[in-house]
PDB file of C-alpha atoms in Angstrom:
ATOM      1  CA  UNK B  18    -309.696 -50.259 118.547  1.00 51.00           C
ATOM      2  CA  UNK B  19    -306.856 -47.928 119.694  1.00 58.00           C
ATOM      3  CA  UNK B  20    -305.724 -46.687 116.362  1.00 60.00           C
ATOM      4  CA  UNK B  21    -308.669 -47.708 114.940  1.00 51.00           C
ATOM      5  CA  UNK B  22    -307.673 -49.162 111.880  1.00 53.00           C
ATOM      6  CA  UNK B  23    -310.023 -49.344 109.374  1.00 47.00           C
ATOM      7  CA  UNK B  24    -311.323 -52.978 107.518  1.00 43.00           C
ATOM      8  CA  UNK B  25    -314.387 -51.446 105.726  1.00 43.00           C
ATOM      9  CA  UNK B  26    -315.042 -54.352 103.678  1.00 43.00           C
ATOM     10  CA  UNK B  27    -313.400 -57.086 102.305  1.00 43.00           C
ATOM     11  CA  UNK B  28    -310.865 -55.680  99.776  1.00 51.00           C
ATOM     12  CA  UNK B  29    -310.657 -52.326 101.237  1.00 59.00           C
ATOM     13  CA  UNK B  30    -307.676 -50.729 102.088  1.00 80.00           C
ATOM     14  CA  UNK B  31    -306.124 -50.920 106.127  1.00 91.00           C
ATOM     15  CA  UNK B  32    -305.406 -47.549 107.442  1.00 95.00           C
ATOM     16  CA  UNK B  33    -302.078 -46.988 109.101  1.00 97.00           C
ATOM     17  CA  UNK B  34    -301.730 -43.573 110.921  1.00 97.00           C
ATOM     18  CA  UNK B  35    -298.571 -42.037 110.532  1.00 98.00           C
ATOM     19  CA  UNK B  36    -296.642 -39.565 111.884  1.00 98.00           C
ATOM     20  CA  UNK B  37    -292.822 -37.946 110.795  1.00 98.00           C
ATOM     21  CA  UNK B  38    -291.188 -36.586 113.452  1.00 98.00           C
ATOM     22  CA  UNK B  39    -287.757 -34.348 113.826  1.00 98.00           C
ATOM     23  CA  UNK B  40    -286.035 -35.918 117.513  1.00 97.00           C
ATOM     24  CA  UNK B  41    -283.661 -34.636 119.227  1.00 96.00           C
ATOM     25  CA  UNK B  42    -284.466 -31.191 118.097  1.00 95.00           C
ATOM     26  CA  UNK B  43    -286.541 -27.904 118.449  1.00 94.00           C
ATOM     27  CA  UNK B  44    -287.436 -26.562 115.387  1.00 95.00           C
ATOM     28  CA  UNK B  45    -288.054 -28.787 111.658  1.00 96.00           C
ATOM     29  CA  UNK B  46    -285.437 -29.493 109.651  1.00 96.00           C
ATOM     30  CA  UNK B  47    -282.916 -30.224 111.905  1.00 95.00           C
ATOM     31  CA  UNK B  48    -282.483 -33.185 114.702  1.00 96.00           C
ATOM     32  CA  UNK B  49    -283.121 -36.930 112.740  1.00 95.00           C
ATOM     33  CA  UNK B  50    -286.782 -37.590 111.290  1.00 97.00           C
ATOM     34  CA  UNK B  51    -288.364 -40.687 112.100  1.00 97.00           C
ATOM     35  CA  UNK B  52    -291.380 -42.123 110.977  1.00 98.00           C
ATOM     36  CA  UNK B  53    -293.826 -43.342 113.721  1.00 98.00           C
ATOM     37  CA  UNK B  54    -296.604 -46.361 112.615  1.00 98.00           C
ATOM     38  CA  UNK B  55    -299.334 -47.072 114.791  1.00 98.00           C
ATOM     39  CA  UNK B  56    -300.543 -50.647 114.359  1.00 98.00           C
ATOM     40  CA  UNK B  57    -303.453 -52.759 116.544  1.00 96.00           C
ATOM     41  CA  UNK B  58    -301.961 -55.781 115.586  1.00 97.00           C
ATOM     42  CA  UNK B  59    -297.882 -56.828 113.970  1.00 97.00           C
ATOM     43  CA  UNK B  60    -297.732 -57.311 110.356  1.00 97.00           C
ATOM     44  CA  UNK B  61    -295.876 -59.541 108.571  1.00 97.00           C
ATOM     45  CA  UNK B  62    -292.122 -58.798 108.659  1.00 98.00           C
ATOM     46  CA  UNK B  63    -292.152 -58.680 104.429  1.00 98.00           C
ATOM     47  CA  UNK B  64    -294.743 -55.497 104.985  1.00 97.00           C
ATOM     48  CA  UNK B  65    -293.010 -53.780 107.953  1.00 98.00           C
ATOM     49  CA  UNK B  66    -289.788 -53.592 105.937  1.00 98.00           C
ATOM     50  CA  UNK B  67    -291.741 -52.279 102.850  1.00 98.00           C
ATOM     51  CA  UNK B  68    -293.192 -50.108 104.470  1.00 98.00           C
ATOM     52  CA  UNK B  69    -289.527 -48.155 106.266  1.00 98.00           C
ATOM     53  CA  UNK B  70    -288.214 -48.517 102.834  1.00 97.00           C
ATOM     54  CA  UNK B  71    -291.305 -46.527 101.253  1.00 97.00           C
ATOM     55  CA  UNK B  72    -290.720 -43.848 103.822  1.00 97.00           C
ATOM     56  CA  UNK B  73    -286.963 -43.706 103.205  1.00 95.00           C
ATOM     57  CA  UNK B  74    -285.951 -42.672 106.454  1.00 94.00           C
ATOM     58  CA  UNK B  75    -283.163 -43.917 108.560  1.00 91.00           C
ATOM     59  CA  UNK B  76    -285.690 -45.443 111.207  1.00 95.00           C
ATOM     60  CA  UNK B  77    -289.268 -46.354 110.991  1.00 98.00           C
ATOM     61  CA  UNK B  78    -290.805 -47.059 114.653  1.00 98.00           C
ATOM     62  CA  UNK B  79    -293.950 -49.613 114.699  1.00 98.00           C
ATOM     63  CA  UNK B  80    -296.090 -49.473 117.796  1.00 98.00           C
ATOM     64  CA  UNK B  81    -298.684 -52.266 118.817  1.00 98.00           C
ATOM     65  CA  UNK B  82    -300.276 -51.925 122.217  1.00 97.00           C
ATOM     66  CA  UNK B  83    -299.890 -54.655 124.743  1.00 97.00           C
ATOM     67  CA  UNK B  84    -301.185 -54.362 128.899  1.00 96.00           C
ATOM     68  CA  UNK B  85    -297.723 -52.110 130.094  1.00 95.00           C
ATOM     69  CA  UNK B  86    -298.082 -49.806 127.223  1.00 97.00           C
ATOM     70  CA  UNK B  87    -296.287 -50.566 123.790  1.00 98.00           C
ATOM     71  CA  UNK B  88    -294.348 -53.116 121.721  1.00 98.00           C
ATOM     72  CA  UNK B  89    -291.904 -51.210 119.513  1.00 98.00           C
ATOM     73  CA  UNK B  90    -289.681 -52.378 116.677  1.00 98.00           C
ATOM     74  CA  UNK B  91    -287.455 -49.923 114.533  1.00 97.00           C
ATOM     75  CA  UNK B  92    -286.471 -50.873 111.009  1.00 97.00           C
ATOM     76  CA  UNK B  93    -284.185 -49.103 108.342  1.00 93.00           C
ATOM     77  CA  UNK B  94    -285.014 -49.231 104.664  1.00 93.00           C
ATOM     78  CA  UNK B  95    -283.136 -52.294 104.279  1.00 93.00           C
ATOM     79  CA  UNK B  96    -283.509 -54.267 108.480  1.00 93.00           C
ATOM     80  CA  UNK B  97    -284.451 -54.472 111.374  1.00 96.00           C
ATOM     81  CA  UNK B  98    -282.297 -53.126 114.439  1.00 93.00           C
ATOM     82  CA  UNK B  99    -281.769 -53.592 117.684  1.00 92.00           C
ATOM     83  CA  UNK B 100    -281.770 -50.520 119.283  1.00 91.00           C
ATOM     84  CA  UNK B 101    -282.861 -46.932 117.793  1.00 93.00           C
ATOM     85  CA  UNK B 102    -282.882 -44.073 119.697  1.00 94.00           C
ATOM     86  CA  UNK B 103    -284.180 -41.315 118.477  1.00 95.00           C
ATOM     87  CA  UNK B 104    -287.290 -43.670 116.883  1.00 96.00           C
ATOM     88  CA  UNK B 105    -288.174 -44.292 120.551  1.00 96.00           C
ATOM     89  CA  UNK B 106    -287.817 -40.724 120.770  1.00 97.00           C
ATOM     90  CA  UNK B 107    -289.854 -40.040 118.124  1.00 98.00           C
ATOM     91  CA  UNK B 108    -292.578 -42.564 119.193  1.00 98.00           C
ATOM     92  CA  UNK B 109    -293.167 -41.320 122.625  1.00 98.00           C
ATOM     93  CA  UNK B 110    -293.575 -37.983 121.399  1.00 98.00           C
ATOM     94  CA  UNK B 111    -296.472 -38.801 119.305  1.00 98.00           C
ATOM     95  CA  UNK B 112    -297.933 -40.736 122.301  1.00 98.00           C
ATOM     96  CA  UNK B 113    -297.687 -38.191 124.674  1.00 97.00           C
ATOM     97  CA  UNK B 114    -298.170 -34.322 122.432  1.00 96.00           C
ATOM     98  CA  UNK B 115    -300.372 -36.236 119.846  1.00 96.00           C
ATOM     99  CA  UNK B 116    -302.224 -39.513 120.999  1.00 96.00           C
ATOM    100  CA  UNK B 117    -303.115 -37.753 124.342  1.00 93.00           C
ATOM    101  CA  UNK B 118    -301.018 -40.528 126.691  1.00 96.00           C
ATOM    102  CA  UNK B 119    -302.370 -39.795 129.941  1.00 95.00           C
ATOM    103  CA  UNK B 120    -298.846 -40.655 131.940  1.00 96.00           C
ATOM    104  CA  UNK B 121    -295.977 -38.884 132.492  1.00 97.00           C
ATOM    105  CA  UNK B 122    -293.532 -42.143 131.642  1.00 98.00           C
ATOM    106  CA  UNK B 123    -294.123 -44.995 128.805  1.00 98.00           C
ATOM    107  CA  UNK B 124    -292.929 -48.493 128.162  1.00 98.00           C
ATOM    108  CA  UNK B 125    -291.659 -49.841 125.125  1.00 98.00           C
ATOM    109  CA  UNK B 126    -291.282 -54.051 125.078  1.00 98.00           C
ATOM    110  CA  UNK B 127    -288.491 -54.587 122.499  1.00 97.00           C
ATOM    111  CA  UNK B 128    -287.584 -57.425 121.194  1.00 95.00           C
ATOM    112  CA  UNK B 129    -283.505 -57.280 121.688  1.00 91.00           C
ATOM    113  CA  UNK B 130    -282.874 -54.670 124.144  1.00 92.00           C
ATOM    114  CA  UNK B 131    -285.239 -55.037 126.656  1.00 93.00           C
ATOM    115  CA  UNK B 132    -288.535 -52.678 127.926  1.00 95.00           C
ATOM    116  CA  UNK B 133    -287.395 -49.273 127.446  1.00 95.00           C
ATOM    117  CA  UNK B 134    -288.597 -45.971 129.618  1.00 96.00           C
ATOM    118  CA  UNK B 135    -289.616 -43.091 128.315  1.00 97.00           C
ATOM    119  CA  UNK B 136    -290.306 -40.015 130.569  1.00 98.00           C
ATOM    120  CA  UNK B 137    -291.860 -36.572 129.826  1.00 97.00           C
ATOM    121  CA  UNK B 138    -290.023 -34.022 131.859  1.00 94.00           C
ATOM    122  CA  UNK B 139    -291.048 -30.483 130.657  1.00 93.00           C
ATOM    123  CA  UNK B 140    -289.950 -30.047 127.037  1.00 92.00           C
ATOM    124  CA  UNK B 141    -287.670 -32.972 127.152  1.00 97.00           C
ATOM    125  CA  UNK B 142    -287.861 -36.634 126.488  1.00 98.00           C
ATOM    126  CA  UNK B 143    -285.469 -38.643 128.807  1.00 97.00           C
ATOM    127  CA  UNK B 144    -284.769 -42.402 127.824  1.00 97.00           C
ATOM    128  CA  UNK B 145    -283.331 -45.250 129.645  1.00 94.00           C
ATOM    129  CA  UNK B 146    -281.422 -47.584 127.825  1.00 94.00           C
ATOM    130  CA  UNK B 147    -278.998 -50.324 128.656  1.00 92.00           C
ATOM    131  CA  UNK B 148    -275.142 -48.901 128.594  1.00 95.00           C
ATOM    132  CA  UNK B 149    -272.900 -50.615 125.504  1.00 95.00           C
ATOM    133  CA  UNK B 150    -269.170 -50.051 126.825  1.00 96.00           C
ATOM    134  CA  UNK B 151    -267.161 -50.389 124.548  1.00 95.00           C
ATOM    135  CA  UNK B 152    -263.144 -51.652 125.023  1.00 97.00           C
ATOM    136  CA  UNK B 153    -259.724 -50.742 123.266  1.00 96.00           C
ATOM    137  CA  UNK B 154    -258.873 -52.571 119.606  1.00 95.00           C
ATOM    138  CA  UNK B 155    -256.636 -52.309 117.088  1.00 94.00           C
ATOM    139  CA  UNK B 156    -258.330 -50.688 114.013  1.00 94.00           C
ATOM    140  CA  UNK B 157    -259.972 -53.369 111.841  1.00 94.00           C
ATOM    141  CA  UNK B 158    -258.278 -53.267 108.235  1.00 93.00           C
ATOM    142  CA  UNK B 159    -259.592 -50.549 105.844  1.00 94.00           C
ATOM    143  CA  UNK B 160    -260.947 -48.592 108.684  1.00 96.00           C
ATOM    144  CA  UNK B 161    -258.178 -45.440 108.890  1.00 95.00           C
ATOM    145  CA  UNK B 162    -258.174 -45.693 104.568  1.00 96.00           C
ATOM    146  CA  UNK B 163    -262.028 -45.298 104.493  1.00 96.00           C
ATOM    147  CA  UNK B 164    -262.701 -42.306 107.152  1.00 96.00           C
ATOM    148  CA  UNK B 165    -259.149 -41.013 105.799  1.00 95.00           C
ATOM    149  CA  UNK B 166    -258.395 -39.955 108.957  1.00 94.00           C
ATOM    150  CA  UNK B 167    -255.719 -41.393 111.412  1.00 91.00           C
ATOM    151  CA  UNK B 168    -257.416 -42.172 114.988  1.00 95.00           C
ATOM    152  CA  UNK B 169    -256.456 -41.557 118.511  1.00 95.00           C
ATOM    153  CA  UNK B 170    -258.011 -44.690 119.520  1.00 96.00           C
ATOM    154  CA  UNK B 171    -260.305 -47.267 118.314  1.00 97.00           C
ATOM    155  CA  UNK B 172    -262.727 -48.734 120.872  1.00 98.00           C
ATOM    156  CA  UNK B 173    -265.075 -51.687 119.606  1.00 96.00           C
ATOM    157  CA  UNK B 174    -268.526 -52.647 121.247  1.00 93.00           C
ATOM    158  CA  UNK B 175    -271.172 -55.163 120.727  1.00 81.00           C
ATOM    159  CA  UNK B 176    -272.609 -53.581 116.911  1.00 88.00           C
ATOM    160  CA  UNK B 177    -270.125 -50.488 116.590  1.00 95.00           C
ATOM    161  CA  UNK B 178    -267.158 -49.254 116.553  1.00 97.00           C
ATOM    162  CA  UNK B 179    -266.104 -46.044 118.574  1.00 98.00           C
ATOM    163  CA  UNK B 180    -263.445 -44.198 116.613  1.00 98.00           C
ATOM    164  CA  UNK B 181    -261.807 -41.235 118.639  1.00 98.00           C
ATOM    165  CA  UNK B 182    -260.115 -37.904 117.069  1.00 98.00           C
ATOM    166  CA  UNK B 183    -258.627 -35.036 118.777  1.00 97.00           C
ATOM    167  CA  UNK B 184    -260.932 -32.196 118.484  1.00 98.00           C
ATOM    168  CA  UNK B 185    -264.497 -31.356 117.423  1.00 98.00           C
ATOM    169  CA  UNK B 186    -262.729 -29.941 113.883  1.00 98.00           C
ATOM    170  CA  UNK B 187    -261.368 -33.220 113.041  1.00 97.00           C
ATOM    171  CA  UNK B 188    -264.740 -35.070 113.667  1.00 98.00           C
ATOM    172  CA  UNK B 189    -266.371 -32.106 111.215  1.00 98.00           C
ATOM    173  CA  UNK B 190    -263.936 -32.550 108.681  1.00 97.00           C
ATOM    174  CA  UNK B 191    -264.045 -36.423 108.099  1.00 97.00           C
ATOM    175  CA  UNK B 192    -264.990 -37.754 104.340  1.00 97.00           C
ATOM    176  CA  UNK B 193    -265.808 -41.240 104.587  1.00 97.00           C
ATOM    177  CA  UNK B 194    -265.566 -43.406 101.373  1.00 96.00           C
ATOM    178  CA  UNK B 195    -268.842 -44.890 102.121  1.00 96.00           C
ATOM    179  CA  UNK B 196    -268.447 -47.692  99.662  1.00 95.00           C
ATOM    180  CA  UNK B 197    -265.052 -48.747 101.752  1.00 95.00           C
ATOM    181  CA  UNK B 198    -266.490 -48.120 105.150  1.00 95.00           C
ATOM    182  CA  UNK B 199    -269.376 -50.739 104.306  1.00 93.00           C
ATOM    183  CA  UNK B 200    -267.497 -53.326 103.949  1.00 94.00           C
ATOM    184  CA  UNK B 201    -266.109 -53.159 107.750  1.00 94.00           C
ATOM    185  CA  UNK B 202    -267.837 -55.465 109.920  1.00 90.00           C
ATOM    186  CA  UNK B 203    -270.210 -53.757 112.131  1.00 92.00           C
ATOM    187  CA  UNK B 204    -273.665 -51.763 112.470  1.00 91.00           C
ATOM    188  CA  UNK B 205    -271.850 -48.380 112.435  1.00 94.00           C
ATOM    189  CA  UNK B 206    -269.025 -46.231 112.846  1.00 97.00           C
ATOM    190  CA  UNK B 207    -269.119 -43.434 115.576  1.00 98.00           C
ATOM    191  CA  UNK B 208    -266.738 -40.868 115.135  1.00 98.00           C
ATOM    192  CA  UNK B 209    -265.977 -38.389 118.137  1.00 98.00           C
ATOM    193  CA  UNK B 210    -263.985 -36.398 119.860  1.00 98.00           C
ATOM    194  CA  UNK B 211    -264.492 -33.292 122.701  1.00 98.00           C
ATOM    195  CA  UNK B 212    -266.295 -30.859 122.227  1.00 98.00           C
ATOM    196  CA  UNK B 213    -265.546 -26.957 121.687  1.00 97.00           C
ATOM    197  CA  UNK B 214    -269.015 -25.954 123.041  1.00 96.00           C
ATOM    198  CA  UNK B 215    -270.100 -29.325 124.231  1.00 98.00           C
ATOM    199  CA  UNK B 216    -268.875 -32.256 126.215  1.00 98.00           C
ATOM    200  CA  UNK B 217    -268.315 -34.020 123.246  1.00 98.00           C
ATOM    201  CA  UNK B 218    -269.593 -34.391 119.809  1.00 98.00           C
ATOM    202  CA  UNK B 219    -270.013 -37.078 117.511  1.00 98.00           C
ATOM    203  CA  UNK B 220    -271.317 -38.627 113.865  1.00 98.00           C
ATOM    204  CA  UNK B 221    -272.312 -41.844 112.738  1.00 97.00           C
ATOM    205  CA  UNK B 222    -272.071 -43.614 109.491  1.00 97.00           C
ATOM    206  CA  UNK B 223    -274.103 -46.748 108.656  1.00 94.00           C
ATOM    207  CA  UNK B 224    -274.099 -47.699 105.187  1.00 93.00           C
ATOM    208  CA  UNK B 225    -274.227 -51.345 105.942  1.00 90.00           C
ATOM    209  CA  UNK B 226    -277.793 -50.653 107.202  1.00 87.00           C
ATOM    210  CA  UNK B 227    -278.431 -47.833 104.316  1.00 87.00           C
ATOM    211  CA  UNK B 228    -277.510 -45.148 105.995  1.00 90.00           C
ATOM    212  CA  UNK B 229    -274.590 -43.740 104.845  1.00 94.00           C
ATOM    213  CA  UNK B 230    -274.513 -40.894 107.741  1.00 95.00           C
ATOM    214  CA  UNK B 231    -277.175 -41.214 110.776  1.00 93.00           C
ATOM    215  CA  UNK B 232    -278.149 -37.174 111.377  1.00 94.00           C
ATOM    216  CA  UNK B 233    -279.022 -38.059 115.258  1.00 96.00           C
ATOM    217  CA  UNK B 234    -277.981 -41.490 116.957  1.00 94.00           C
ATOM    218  CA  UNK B 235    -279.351 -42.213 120.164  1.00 94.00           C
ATOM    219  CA  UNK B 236    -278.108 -45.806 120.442  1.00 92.00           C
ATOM    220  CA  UNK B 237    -274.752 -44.286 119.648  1.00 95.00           C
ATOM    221  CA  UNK B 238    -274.933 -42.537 123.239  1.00 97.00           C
ATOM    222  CA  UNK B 239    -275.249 -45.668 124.696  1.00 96.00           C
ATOM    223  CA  UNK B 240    -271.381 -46.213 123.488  1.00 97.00           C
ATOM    224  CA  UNK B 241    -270.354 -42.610 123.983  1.00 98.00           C
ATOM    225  CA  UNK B 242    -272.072 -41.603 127.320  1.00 98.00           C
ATOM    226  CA  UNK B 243    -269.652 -44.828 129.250  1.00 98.00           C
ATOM    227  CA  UNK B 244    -266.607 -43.308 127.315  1.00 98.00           C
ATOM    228  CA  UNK B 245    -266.332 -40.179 128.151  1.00 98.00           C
ATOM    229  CA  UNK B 246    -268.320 -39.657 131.969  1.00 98.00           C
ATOM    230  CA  UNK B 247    -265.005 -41.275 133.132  1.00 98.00           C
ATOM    231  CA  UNK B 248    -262.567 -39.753 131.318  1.00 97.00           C
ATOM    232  CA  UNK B 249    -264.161 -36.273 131.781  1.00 98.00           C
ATOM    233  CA  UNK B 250    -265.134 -37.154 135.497  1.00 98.00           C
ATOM    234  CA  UNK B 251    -268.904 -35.613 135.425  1.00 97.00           C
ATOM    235  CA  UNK B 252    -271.770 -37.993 135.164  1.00 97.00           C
ATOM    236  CA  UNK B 253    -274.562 -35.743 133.699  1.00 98.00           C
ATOM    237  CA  UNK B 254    -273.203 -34.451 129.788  1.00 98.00           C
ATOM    238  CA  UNK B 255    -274.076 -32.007 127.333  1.00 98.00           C
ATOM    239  CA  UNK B 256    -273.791 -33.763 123.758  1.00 98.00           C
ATOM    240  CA  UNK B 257    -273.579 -32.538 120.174  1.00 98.00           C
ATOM    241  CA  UNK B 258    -274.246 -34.698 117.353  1.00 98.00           C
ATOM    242  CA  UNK B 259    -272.266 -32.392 114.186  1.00 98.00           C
ATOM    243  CA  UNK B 260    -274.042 -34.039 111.310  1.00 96.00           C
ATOM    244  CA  UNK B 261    -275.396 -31.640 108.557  1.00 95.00           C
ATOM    245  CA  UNK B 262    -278.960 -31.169 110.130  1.00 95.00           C
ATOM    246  CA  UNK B 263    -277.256 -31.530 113.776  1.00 94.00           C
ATOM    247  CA  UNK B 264    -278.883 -32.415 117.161  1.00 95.00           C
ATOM    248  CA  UNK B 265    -278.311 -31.478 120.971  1.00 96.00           C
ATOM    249  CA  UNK B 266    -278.589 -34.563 123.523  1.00 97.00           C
ATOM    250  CA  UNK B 267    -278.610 -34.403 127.331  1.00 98.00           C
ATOM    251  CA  UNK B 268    -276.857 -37.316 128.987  1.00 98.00           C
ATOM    252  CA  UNK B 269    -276.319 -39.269 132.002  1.00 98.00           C
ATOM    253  CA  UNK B 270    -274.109 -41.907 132.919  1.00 98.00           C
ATOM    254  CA  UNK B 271    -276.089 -43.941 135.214  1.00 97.00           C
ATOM    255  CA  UNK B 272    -273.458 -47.035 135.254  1.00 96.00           C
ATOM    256  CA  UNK B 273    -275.365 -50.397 133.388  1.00 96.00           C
ATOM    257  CA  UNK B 274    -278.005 -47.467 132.438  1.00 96.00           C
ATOM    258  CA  UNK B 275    -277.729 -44.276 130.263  1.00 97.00           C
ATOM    259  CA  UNK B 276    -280.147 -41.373 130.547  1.00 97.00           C
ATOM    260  CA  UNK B 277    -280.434 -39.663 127.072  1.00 97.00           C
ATOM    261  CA  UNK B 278    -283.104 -36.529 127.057  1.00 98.00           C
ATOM    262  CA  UNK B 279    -283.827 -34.427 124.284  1.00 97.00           C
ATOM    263  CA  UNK B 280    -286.470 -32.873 122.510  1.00 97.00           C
ATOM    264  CA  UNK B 281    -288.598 -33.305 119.204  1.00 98.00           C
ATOM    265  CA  UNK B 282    -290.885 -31.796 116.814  1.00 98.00           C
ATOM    266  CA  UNK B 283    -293.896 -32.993 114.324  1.00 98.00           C
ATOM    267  CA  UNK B 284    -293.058 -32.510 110.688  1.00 98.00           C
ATOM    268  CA  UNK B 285    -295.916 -34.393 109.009  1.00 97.00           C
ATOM    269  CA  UNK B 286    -299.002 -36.413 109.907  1.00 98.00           C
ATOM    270  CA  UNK B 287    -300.866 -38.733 107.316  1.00 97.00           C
ATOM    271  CA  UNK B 288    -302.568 -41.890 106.979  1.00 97.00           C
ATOM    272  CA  UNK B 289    -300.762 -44.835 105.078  1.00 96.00           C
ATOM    273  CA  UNK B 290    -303.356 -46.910 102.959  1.00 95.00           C
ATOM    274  CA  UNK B 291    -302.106 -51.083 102.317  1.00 93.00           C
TER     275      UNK B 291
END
């Protein structure tokens, strides 16, 4: 098989290659790890979500071949998601520097958000993903107590809410209570503002999905990139995510399409036995 995983003998144990991988960065320890999973066949739900909550990482990406290329589904430690950026990153980088992919683009089938592109173009990864505009709203209650930080604006899309400061500082210096920002209604929180070095920058706080702060949200961009091309009139952007490990995205506003590039790096490669 393709990822030849092992059934010895009845009893024995199935081998699941793994990979963990730093996107939207250059060197280890920075960007957002992901774990990748190579699978011949799905599991049962139960396992695939013991499995991301044994790795412990914001996103674990499962890949099962099917005729166009791959079916991919993310999950936290504690769900399933929609949408994950950089664990489609993340998974087309181990297709295409480790599992010798012989094309320069690659299709994910996702359950929720469509097929999803993936194409190598030098050093960079460059996704396409559906844009998630998101429109004007009145701060939900317990939203401006929780960040504890007054907003410019509040925007609201499908799963998160796009919160909007006035400079890159501001953005830095927010100190979410965690415990009150997961009882707001919705996937995330992006916080962002322009940037001093960048277009803009962001960060993204989860803790209804276990993540209290995202390092690197690709999805996010999806939200972000139909903000700001407008308001900063350019349709190809240079983004900073200003988390604690950080990441650099290249973006493009490509109207009910985004283009988010960037690049990744292997941290770890094992074998998971079940």
């Amino acid at each position: 098989s393709r990822f030849q995983n092992q059934f010895a003998a009845a009893g024995a144990a199935m081998r699941i290659p793994l990979y963990q991988v730093d996107a939207f960065a250059s060197e280890v320890f920075s960007g957002n790890p992901a774990a990748v999973c190579l699978l011949d066949e799905w599991l049962d739900d139960a396992r695939l979500q013991s499995i991301a909550a044994e790795n412990n990482l914001s996103e674990t990406g499962f890949l099962v071949p099917n005729a166009e290329g791959f079916d991919l589904r993310w999950f936290t430690p504690v769900s399933e998601v929609a949408l994950c950026g950089h664990g489609t990153l993340a998974s087309a980088f181990v297709l295409f520097e480790h599992r010798k992919w012989p094309e320069e683009t690659v299709r994910f089938q996702t359950r929720r958000s469509g097929q999803l592109v993936v194409t190598k173009r030098g050093d960079l990864l460059e996704m396409n993903f559906p844009a998630r505009p998101a429109v004007k709203a009145s701060p939900p209650a317990g939203l401006i107590g929780a960040l504890g930080v007054g907003p410019k604006e509040v925007h609201t899309s499908a799963e998160d809410l796009l919160v909007v400061l006035e400079t890159e500082r501001d953005v830095r210096e927010v100190r979410p209570d965690f415990a009150s920002l997961g009882g707001i209604e919705c996937r995330g929180i992006i916080v962002t503002a322009r940037g001093d070095r960048s277009d803009f920058v962001s960060r993204f706080f989860a803790p209804r999905l276990g993540i209290p702060e995202d390092p690197v949200t690709g999805s996010a961009h999806c939200v972000l990139i139909p903000y700001w091309a407008p308001l900063l009139k350019k349709r190809v952007l240079h983004a900073m995510q200003i988390s604690a490990r950080g990441g650099e995205l290249f973006c493009e506003d490509r109207g009910d399409r985004v283009g988010i590039a960037g690049r990744a790096v292997l941290y770890l490669e094992g074998t998971i036995f079940l």
